[in-house]
PDB file of C-alpha atoms in Angstrom:
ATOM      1  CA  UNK A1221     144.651  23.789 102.553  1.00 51.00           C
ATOM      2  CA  UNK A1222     144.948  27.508 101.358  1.00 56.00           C
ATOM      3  CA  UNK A1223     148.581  28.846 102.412  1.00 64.00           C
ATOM      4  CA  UNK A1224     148.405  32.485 100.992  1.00 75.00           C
ATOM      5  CA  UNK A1225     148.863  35.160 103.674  1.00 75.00           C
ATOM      6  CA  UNK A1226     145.651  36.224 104.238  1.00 84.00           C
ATOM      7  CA  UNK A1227     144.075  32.655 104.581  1.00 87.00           C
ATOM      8  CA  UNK A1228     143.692  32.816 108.396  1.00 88.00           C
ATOM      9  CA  UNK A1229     142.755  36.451 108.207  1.00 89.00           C
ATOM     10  CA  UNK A1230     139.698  35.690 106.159  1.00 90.00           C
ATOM     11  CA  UNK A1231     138.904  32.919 108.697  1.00 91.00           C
ATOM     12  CA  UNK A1232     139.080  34.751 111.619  1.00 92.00           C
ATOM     13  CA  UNK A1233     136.977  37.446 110.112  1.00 91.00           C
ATOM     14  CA  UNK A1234     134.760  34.702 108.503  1.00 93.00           C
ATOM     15  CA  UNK A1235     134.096  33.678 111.891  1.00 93.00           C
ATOM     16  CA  UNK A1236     133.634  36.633 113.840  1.00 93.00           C
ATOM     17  CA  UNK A1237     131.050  37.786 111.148  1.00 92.00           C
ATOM     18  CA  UNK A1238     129.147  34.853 111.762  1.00 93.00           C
ATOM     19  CA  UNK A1239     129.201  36.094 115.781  1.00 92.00           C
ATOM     20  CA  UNK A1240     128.213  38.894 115.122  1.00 90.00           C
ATOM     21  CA  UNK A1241     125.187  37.961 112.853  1.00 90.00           C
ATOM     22  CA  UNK A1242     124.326  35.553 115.792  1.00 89.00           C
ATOM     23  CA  UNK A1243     124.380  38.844 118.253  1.00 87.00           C
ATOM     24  CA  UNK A1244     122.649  40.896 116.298  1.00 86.00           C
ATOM     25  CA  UNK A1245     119.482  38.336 116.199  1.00 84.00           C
ATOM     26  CA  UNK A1246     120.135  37.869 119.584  1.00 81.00           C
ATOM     27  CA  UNK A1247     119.355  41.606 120.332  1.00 80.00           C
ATOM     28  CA  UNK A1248     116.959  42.264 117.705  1.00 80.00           C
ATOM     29  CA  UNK A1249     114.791  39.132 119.167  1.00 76.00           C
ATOM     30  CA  UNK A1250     115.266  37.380 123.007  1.00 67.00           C
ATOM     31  CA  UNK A1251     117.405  40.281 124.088  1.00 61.00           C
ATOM     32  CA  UNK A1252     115.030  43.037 122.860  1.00 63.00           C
ATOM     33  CA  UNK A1253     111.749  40.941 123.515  1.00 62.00           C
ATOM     34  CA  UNK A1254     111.593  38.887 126.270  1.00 60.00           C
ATOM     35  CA  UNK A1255     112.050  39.710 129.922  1.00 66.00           C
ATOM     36  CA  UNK A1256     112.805  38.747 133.258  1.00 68.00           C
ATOM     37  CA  UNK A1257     115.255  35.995 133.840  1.00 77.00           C
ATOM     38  CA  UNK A1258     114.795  35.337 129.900  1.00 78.00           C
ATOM     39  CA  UNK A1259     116.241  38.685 128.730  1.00 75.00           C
ATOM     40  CA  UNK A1260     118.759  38.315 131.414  1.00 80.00           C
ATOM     41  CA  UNK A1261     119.608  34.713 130.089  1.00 82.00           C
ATOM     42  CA  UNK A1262     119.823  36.489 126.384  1.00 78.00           C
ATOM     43  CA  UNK A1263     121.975  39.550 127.579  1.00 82.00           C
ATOM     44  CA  UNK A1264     124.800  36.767 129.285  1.00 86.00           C
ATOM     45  CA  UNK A1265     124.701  34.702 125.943  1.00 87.00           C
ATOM     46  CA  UNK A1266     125.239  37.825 123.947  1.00 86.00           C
ATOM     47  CA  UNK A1267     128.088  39.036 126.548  1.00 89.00           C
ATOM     48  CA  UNK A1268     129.800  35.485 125.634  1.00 91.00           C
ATOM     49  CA  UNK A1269     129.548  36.276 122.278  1.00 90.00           C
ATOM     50  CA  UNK A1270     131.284  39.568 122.466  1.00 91.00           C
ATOM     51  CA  UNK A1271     133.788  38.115 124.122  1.00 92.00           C
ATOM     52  CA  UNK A1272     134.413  35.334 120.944  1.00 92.00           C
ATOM     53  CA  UNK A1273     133.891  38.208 118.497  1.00 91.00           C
ATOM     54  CA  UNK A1274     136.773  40.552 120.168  1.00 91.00           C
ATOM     55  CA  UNK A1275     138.654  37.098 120.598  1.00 92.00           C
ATOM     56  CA  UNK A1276     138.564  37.110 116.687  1.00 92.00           C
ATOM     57  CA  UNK A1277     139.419  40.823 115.897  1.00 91.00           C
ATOM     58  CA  UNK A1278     142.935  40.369 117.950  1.00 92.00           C
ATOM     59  CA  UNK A1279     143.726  37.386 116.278  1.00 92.00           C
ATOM     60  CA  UNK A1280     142.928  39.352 113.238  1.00 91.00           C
ATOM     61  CA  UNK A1281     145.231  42.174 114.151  1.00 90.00           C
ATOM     62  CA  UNK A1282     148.049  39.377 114.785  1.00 91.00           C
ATOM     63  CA  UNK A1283     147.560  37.689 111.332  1.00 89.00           C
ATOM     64  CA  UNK A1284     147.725  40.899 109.723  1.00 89.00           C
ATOM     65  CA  UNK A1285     151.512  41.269 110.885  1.00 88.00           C
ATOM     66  CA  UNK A1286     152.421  38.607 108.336  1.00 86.00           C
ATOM     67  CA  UNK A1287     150.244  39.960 105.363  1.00 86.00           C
ATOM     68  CA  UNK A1288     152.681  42.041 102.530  1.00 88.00           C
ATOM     69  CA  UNK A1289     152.340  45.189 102.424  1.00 88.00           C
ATOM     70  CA  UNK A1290     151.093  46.050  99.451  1.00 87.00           C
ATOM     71  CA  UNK A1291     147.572  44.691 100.137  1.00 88.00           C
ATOM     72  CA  UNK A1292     147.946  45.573 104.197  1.00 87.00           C
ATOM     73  CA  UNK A1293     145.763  48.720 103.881  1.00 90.00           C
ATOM     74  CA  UNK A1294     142.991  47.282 102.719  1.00 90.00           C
ATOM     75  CA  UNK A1295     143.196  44.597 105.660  1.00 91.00           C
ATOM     76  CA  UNK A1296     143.745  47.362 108.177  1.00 92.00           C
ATOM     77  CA  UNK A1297     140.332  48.905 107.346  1.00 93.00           C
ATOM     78  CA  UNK A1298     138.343  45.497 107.961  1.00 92.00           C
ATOM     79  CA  UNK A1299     139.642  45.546 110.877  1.00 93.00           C
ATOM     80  CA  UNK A1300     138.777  48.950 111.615  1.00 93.00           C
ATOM     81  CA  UNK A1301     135.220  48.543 110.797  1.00 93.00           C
ATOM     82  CA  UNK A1302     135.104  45.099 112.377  1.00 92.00           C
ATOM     83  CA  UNK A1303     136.048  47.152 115.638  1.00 92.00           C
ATOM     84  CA  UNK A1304     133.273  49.629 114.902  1.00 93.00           C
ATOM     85  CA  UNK A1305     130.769  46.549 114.641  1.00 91.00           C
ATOM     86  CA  UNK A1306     131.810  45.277 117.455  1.00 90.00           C
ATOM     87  CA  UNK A1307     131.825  48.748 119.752  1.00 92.00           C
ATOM     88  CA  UNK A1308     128.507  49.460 118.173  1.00 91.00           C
ATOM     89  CA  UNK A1309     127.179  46.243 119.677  1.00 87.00           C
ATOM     90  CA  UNK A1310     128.562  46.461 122.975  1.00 89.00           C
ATOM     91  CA  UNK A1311     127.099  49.707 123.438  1.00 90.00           C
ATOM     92  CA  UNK A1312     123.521  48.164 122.338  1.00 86.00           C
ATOM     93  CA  UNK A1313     124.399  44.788 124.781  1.00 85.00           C
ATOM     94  CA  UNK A1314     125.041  47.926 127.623  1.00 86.00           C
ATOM     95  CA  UNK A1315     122.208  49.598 127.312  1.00 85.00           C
ATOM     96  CA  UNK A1316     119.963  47.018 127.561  1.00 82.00           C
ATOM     97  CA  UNK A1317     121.964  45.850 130.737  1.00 79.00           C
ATOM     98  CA  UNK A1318     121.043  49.281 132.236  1.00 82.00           C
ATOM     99  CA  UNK A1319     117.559  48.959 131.213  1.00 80.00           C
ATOM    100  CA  UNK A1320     117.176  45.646 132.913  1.00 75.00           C
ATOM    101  CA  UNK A1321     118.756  47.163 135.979  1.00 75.00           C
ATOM    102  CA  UNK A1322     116.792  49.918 135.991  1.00 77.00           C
ATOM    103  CA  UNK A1323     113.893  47.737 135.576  1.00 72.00           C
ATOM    104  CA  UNK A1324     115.254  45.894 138.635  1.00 69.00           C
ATOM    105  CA  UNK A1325     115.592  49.055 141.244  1.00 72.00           C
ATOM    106  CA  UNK A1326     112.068  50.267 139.991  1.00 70.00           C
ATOM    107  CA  UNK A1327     110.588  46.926 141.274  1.00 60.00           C
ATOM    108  CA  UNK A1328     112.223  46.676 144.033  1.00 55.00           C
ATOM    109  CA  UNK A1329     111.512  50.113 145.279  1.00 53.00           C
ATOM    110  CA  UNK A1330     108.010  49.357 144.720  1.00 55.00           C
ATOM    111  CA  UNK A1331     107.715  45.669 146.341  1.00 52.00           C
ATOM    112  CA  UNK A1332     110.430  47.270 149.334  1.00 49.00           C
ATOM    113  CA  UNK A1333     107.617  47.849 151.862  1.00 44.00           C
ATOM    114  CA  UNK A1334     106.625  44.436 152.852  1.00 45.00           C
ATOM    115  CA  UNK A1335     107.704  41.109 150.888  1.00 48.00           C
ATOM    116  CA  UNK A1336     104.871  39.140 148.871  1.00 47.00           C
ATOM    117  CA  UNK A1337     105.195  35.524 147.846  1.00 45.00           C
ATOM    118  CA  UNK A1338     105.406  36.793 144.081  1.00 47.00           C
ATOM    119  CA  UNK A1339     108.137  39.194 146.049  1.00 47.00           C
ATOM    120  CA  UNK A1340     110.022  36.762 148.435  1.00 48.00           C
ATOM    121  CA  UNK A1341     113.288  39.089 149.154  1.00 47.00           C
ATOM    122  CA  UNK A1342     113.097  42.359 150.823  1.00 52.00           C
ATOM    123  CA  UNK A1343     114.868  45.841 150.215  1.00 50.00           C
ATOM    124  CA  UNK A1344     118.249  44.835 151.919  1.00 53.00           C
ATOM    125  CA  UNK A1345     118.704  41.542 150.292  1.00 57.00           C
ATOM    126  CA  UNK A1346     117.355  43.056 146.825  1.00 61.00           C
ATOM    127  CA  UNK A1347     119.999  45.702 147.529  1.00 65.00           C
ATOM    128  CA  UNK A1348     122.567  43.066 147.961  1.00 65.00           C
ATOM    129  CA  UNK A1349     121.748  41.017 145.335  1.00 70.00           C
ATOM    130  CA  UNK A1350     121.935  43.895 143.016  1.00 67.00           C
ATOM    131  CA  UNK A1351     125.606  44.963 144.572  1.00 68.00           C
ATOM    132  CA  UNK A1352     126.878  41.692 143.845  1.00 67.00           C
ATOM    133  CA  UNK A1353     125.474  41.624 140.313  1.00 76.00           C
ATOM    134  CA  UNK A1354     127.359  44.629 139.723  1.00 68.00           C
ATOM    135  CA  UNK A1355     130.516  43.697 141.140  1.00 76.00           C
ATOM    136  CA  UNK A1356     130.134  40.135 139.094  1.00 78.00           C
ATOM    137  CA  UNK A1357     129.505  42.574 136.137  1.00 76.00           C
ATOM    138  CA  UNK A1358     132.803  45.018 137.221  1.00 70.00           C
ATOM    139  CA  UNK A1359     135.097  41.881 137.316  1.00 71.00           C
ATOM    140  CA  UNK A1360     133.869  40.517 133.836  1.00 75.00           C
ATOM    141  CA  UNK A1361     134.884  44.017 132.715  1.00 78.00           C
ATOM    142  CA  UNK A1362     138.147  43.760 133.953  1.00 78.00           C
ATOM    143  CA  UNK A1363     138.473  40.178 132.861  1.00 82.00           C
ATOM    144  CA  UNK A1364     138.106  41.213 129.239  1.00 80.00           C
ATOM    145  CA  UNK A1365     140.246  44.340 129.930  1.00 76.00           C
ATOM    146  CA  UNK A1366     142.904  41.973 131.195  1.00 73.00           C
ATOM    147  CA  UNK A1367     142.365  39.556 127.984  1.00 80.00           C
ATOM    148  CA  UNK A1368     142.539  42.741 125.596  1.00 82.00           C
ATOM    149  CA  UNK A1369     145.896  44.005 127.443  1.00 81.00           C
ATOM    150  CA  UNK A1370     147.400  39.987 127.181  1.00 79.00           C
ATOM    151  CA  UNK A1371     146.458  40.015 123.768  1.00 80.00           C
ATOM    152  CA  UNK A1372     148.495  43.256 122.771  1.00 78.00           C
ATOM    153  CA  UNK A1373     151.579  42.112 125.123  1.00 74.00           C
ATOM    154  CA  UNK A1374     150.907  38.608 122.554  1.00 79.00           C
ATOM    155  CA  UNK A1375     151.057  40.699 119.414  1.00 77.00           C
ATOM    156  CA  UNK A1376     153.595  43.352 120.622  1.00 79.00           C
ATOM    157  CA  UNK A1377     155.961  40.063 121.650  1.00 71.00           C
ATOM    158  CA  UNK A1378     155.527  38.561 118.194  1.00 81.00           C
ATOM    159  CA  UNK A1379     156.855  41.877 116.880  1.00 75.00           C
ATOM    160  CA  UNK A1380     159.731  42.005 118.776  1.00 74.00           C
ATOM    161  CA  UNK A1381     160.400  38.116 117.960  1.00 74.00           C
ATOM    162  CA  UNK A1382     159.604  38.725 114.126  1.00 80.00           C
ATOM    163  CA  UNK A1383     162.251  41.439 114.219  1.00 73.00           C
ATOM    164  CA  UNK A1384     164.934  39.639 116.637  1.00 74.00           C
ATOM    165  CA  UNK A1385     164.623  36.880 113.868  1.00 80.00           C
ATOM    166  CA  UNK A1386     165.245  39.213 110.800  1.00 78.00           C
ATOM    167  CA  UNK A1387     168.582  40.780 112.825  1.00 84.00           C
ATOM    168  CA  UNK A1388     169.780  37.427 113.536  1.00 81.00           C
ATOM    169  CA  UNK A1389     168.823  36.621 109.511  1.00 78.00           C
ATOM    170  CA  UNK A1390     171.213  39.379 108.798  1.00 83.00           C
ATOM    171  CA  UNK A1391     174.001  38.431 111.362  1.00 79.00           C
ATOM    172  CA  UNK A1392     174.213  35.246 109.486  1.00 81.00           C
ATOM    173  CA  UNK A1393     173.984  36.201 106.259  1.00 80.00           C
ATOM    174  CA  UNK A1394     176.976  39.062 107.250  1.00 76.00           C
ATOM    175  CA  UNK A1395     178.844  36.096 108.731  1.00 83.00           C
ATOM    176  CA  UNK A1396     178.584  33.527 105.888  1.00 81.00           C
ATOM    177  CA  UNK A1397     179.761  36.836 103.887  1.00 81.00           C
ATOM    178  CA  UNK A1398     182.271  37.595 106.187  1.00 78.00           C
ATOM    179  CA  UNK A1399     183.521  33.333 105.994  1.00 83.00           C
ATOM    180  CA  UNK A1400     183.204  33.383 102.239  1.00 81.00           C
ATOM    181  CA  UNK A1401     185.333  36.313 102.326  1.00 76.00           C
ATOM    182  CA  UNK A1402     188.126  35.101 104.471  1.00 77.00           C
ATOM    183  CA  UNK A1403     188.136  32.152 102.208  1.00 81.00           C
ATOM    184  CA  UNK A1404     188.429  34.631  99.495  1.00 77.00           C
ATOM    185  CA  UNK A1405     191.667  36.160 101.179  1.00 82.00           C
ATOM    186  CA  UNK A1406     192.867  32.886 101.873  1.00 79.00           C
ATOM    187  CA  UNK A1407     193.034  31.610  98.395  1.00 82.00           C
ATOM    188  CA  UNK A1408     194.435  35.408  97.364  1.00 76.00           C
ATOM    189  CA  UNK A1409     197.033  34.914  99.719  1.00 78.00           C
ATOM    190  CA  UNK A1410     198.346  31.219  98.726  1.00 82.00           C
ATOM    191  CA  UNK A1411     198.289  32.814  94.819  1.00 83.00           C
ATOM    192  CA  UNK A1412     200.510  35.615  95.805  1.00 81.00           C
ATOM    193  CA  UNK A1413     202.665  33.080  97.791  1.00 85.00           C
ATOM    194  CA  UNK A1414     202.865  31.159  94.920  1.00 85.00           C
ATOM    195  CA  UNK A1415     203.884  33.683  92.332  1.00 84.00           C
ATOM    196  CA  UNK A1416     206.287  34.899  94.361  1.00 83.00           C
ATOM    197  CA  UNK A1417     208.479  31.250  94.998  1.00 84.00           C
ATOM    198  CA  UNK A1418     207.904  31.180  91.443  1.00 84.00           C
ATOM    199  CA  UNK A1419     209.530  34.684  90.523  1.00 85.00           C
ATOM    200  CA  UNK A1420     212.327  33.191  93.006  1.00 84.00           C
ATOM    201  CA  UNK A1421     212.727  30.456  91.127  1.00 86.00           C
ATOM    202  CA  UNK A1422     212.816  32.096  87.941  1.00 85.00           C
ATOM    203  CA  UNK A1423     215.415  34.538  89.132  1.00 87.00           C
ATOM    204  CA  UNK A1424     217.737  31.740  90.266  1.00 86.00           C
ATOM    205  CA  UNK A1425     217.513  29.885  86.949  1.00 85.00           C
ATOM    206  CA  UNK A1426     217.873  33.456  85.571  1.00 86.00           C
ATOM    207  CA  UNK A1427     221.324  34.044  87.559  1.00 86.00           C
ATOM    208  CA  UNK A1428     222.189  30.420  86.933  1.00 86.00           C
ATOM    209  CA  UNK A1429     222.143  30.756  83.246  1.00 89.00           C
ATOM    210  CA  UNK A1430     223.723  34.091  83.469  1.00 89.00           C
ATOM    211  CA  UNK A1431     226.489  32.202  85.455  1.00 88.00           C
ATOM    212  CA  UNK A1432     226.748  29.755  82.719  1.00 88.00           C
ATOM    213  CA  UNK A1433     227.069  32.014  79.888  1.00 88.00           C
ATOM    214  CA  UNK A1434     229.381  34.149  81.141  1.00 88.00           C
ATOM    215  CA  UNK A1435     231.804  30.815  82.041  1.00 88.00           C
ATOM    216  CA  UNK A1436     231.378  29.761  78.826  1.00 87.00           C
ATOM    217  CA  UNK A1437     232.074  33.111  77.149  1.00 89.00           C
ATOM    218  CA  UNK A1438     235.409  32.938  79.586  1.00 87.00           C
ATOM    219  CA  UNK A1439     236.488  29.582  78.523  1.00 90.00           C
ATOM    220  CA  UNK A1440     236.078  30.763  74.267  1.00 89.00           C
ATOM    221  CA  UNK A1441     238.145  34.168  74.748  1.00 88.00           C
ATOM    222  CA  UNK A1442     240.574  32.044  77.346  1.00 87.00           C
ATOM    223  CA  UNK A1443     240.962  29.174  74.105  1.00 86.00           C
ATOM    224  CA  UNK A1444     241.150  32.051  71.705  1.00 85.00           C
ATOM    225  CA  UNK A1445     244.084  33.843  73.633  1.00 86.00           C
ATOM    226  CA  UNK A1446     245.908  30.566  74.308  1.00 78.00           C
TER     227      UNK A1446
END
């Protein structure tokens, strides 16, 4: 298994070009060729796709947190033109949504009058059919809005957690210092404590001898004299 830095970046981006080769036949065929129910049924397979794709870009944008930065920049504009992609292709999947419901209105102003077999709703439930399609198609929006702004709150927490754990690096690192130098002190301290019973000691057995020699100096001129 590859463990550089940029392994699951090239994944993800692996993977979301692979999407997005799978949209774009999507449009350029079923999507762009077929209609009815058929180009709808292409249109929702491509709108799942998006979703994947943009699924892959923010886990792009999280992987890149961890890459060093002295190859970041070049990661940073893959993503930026796997964002273009992927905004180019929404517009596309859009505008073909508008042309199928444009398609829809035009036949249903024309079939309003009086229902047909071929034709088995009239206006009003047309009319309601299409108001719930584009309230289904409103909350889908938001849905992915919702998913984008989770994602970012994701990301922007892994920040704040990458850089809580570098402070709290540092906190122990300045406390092992801070241990290492009390130990430091410590030892310092017993030394000087120790040099100075021993200058103690060697200024008794300094006085002591003294003592001595002077007695003994005494006792010669005392023997001389007597």
């Amino acid at each position: 298994m590859d463990s550089s830095p940029t392994a699951l970046f090239d994944s993800y981006e692996q993977d979301f070009q692979q999407i997005l080769q799978s949209i774009r036949e999507k449009l350029d065929g079923e999507a762009k060729d077929e209609r009815g129910e058929k180009k709808k049924a292409a249109l929702r397979r491509v709108e799942m796709e998006l979703d994947e794709a943009d699924e892959m870009v923010s886990q792009m944008e999280i992987e890149i947190q961890g890459i060093p930065q002295s190859i970041k920049s070049q990661y940073q504009s893959r993503i930026k033109l796997a964002k273009a992609d992927l905004t180019r292709y929404k517009k596309v999947s859009k505008d073909m949504h508008s042309q199928v419901s444009r398609v829809d209105l035009l036949g249903s102003s024309r079939g309003a009058a009086s229902p047909t077999s071929d034709e088995p709703y009239g206006s009003g439930d047309r009319t309601r059919l299409l108001t719930g399609t584009s309230i289904l198609e409103d909350g889908s929006r938001r849905l992915q809005e919702s998913q984008r702004i989770a994602l970012e709150t994701e990301e922007q927490g892994t920040d704040i957690l990458r850089s809580l754990r570098g402070q709290r690096e540092q906190i122990e690192n300045a406390r092992d210092t801070l241990r290492t130098a009390d130990t430091s002190i410590g030892r310092a301290s017993g030394t000087l404590k120790k040099m100075i019973r021993r200058m103690y000691q060697q200024r008794v057995v300094t006085a002591g001898i003294i003592v001595v020699l002077v007695l003994l100096i005494a006792i010669i001129l005392w023997e001389k004299l007597h």
